[in-house]
PDB file of C-alpha atoms in Angstrom:
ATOM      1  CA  UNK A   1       0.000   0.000   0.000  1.00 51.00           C
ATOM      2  CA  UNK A   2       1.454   3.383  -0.883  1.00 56.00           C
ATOM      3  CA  UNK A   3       0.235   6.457   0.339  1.00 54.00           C
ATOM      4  CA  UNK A   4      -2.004   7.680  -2.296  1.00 55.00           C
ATOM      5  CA  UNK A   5      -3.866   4.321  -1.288  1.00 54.00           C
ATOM      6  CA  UNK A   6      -4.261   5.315   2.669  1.00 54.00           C
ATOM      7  CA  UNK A   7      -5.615   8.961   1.225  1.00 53.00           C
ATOM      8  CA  UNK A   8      -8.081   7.015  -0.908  1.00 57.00           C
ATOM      9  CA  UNK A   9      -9.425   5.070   1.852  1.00 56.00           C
ATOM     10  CA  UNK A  10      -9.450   7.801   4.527  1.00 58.00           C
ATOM     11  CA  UNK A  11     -11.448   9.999   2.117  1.00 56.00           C
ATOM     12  CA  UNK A  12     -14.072   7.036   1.709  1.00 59.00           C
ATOM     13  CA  UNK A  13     -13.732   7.183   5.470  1.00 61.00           C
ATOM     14  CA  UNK A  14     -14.669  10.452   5.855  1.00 62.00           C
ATOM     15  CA  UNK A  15     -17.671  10.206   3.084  1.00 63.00           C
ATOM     16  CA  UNK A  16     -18.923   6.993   5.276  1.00 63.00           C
ATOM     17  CA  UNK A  17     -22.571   8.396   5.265  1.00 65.00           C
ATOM     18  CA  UNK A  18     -23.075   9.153   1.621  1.00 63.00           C
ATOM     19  CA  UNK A  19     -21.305   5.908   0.267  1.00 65.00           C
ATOM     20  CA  UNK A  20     -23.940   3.993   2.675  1.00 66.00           C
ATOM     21  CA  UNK A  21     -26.995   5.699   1.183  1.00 74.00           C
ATOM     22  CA  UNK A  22     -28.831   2.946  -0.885  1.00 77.00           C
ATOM     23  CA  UNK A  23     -28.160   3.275  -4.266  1.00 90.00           C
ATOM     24  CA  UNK A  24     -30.922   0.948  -5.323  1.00 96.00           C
ATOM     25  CA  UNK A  25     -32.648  -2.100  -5.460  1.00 97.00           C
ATOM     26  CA  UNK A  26     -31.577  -6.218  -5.847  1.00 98.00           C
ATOM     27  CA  UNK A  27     -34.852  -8.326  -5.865  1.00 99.00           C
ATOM     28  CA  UNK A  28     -33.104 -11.978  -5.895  1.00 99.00           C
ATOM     29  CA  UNK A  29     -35.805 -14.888  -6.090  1.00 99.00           C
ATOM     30  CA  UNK A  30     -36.114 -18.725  -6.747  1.00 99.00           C
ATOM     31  CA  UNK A  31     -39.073 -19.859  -8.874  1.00 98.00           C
ATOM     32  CA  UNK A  32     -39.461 -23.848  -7.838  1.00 98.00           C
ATOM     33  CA  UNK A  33     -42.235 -25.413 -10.055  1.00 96.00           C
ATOM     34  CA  UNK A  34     -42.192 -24.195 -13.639  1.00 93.00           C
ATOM     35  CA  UNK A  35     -42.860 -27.074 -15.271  1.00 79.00           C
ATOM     36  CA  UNK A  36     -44.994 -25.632 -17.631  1.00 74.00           C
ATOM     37  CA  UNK A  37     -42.938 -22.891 -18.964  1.00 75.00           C
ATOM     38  CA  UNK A  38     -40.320 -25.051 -20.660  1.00 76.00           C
ATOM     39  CA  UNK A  39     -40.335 -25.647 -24.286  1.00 80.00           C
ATOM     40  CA  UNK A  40     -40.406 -22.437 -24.618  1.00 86.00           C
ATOM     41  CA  UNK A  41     -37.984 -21.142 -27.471  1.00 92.00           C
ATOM     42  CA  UNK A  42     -35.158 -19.142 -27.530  1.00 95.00           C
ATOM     43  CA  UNK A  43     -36.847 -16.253 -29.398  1.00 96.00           C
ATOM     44  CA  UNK A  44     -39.848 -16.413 -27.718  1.00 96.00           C
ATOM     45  CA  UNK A  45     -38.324 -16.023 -23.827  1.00 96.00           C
ATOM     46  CA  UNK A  46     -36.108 -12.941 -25.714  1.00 98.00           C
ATOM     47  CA  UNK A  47     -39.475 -11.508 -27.249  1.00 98.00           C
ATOM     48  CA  UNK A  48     -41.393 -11.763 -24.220  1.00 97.00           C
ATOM     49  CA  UNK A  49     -38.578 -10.795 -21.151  1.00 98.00           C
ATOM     50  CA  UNK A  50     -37.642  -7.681 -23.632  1.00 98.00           C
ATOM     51  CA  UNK A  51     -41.592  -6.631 -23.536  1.00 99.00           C
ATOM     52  CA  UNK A  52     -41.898  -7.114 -20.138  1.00 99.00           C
ATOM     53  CA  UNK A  53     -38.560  -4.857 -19.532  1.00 99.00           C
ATOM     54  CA  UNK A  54     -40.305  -2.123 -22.071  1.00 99.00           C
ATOM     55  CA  UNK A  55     -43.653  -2.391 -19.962  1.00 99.00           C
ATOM     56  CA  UNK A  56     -42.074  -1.792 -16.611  1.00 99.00           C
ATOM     57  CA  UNK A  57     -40.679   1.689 -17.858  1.00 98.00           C
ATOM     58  CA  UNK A  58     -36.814   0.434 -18.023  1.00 98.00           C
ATOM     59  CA  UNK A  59     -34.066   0.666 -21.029  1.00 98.00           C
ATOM     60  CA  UNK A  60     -32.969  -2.032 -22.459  1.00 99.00           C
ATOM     61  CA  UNK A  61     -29.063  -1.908 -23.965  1.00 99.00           C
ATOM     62  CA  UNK A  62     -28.700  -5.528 -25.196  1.00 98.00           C
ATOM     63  CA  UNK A  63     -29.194  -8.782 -24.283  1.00 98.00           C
ATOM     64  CA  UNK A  64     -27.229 -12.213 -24.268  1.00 98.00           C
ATOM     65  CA  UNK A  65     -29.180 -15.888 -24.182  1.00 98.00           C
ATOM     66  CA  UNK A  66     -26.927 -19.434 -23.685  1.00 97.00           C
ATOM     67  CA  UNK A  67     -28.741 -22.216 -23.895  1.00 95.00           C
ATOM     68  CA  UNK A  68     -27.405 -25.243 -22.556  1.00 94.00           C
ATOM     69  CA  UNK A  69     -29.627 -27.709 -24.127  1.00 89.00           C
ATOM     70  CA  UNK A  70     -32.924 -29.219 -22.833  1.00 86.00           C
ATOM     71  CA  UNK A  71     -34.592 -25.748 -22.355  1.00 88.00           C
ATOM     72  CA  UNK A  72     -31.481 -24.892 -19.869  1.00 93.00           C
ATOM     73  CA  UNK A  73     -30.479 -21.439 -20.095  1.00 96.00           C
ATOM     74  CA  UNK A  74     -28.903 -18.570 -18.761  1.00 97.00           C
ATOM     75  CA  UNK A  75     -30.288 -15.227 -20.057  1.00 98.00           C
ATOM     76  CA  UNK A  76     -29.135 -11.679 -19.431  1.00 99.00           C
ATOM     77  CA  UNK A  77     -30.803  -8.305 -20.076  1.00 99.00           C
ATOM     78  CA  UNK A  78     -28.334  -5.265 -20.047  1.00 99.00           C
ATOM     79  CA  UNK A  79     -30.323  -2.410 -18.184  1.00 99.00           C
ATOM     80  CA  UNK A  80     -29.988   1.475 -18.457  1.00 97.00           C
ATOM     81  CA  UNK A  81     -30.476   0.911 -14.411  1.00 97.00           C
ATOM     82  CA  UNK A  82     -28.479  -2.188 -14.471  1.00 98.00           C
ATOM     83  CA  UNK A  83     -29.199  -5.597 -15.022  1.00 99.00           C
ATOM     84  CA  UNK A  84     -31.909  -8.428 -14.925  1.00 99.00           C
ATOM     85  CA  UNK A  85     -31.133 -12.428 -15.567  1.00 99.00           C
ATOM     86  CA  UNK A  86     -32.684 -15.623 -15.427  1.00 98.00           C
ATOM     87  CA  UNK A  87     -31.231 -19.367 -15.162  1.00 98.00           C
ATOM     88  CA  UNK A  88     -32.966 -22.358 -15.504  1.00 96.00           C
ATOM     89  CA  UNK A  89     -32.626 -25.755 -14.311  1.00 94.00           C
ATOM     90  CA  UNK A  90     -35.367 -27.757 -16.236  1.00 92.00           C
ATOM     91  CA  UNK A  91     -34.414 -31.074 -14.446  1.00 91.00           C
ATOM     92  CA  UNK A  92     -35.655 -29.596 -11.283  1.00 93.00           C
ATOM     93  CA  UNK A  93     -38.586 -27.620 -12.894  1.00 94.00           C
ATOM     94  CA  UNK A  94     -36.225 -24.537 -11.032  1.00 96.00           C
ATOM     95  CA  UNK A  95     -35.455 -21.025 -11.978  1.00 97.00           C
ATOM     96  CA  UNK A  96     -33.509 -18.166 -10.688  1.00 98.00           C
ATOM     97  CA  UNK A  97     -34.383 -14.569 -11.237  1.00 99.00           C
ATOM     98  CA  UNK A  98     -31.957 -11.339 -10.479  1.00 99.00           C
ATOM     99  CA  UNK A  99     -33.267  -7.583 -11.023  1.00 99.00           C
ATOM    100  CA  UNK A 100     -30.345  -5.301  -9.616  1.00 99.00           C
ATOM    101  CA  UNK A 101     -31.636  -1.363 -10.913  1.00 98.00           C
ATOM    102  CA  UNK A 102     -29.882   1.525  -9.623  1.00 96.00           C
ATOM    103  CA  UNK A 103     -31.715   4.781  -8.284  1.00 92.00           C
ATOM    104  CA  UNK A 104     -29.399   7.313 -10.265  1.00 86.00           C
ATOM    105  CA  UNK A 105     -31.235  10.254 -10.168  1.00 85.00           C
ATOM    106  CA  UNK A 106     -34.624   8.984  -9.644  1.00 91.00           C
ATOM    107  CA  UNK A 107     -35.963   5.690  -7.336  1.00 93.00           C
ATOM    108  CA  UNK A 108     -36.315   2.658  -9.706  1.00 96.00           C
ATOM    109  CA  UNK A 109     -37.676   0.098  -6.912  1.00 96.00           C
ATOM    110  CA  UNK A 110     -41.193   0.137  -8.451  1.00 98.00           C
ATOM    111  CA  UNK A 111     -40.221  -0.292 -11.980  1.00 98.00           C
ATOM    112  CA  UNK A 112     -37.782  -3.331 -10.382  1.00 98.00           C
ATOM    113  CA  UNK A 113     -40.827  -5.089  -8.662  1.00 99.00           C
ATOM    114  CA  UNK A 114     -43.142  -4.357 -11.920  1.00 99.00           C
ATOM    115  CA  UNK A 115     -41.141  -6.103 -13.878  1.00 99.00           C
ATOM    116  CA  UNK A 116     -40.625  -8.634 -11.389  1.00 99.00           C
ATOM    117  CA  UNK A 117     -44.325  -9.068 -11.247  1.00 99.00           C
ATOM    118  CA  UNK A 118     -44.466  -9.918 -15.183  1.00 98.00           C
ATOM    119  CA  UNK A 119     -41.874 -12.225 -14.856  1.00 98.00           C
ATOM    120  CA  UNK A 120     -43.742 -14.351 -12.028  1.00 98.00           C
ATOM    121  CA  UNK A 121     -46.664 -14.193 -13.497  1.00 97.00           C
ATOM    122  CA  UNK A 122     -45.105 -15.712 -17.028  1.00 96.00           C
ATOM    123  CA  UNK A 123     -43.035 -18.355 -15.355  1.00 96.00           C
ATOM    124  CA  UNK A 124     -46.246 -19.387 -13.126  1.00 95.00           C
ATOM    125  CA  UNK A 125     -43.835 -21.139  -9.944  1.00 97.00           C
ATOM    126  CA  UNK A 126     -45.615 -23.237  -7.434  1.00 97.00           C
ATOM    127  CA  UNK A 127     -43.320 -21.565  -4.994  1.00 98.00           C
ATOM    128  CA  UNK A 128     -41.257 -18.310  -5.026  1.00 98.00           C
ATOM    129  CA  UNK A 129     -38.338 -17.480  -2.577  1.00 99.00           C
ATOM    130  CA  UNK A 130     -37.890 -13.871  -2.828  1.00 98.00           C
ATOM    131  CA  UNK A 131     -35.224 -11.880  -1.070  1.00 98.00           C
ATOM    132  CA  UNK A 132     -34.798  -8.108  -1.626  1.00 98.00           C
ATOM    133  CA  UNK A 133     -31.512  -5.880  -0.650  1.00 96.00           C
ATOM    134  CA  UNK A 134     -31.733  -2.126  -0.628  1.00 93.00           C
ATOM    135  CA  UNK A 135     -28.025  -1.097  -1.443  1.00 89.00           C
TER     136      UNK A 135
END
């Protein structure tokens, strides 16, 4: 550590209480049960997550879908706010779901649980595990 390092750290320090302010909103959840959503195709699950994105007032920049084969996949939407993915494990009708959008210059947490919402009610889960982080 040199001392440009210990005057980088002291200054974070001394800014404790605006670094801490939450800077927006992670809605992490587990979808157990989707049986009924696989099949789906590639284009499809693009079409309808990018709508869904669109509807809950959030900018798309790209997106990138691997499929693994046997409707596995791991899909990623680039957000203006941040970021929103999905992985699937077909074998154990299970899916995960991460919104992460950031509250740069306006609160996005409603626009992060709309879209949320959408995707739920697509996917249809017998169960959800939800956990949300304000950071």
């Amino acid at each position: 550590m040199n001392g440009n390092d210990y005057i980088n750290l002291k200054f974070k320090n001394d800014n404790i209480s605006a670094i801490n302010k939450p800077k927006g909103t992670h809605i992490l959840a587990e979808f157990y049960g989707i049986e009924e959503s696989f099949g789906l195709t590639e284009n499809y699950l693009k079409e309808k997550m990018s709508l869904f994105v669109k509807q809950a007032n959030l900018f798309e920049l790209g997106n990138i879908f691997h499929s693994f084969g046997e409707n596995s996949y791991t899909f990623v939407i680039c957000l203006a706010e941040s970021h929103f993915t999905l992985h699937s494990w077909p074998e154990d009708n299970y899916l995960t779901l991460d919104i992460f959008v950031c509250d740069y210059k306006k609160d996005n947490k409603e626009k992060a649980f709309d879209l949320f919402e959408k995707v739920a009610k697509f996917y249809n889960p017998k169960h959800i595990e939800k956990k949300i982080i304000y950071r």
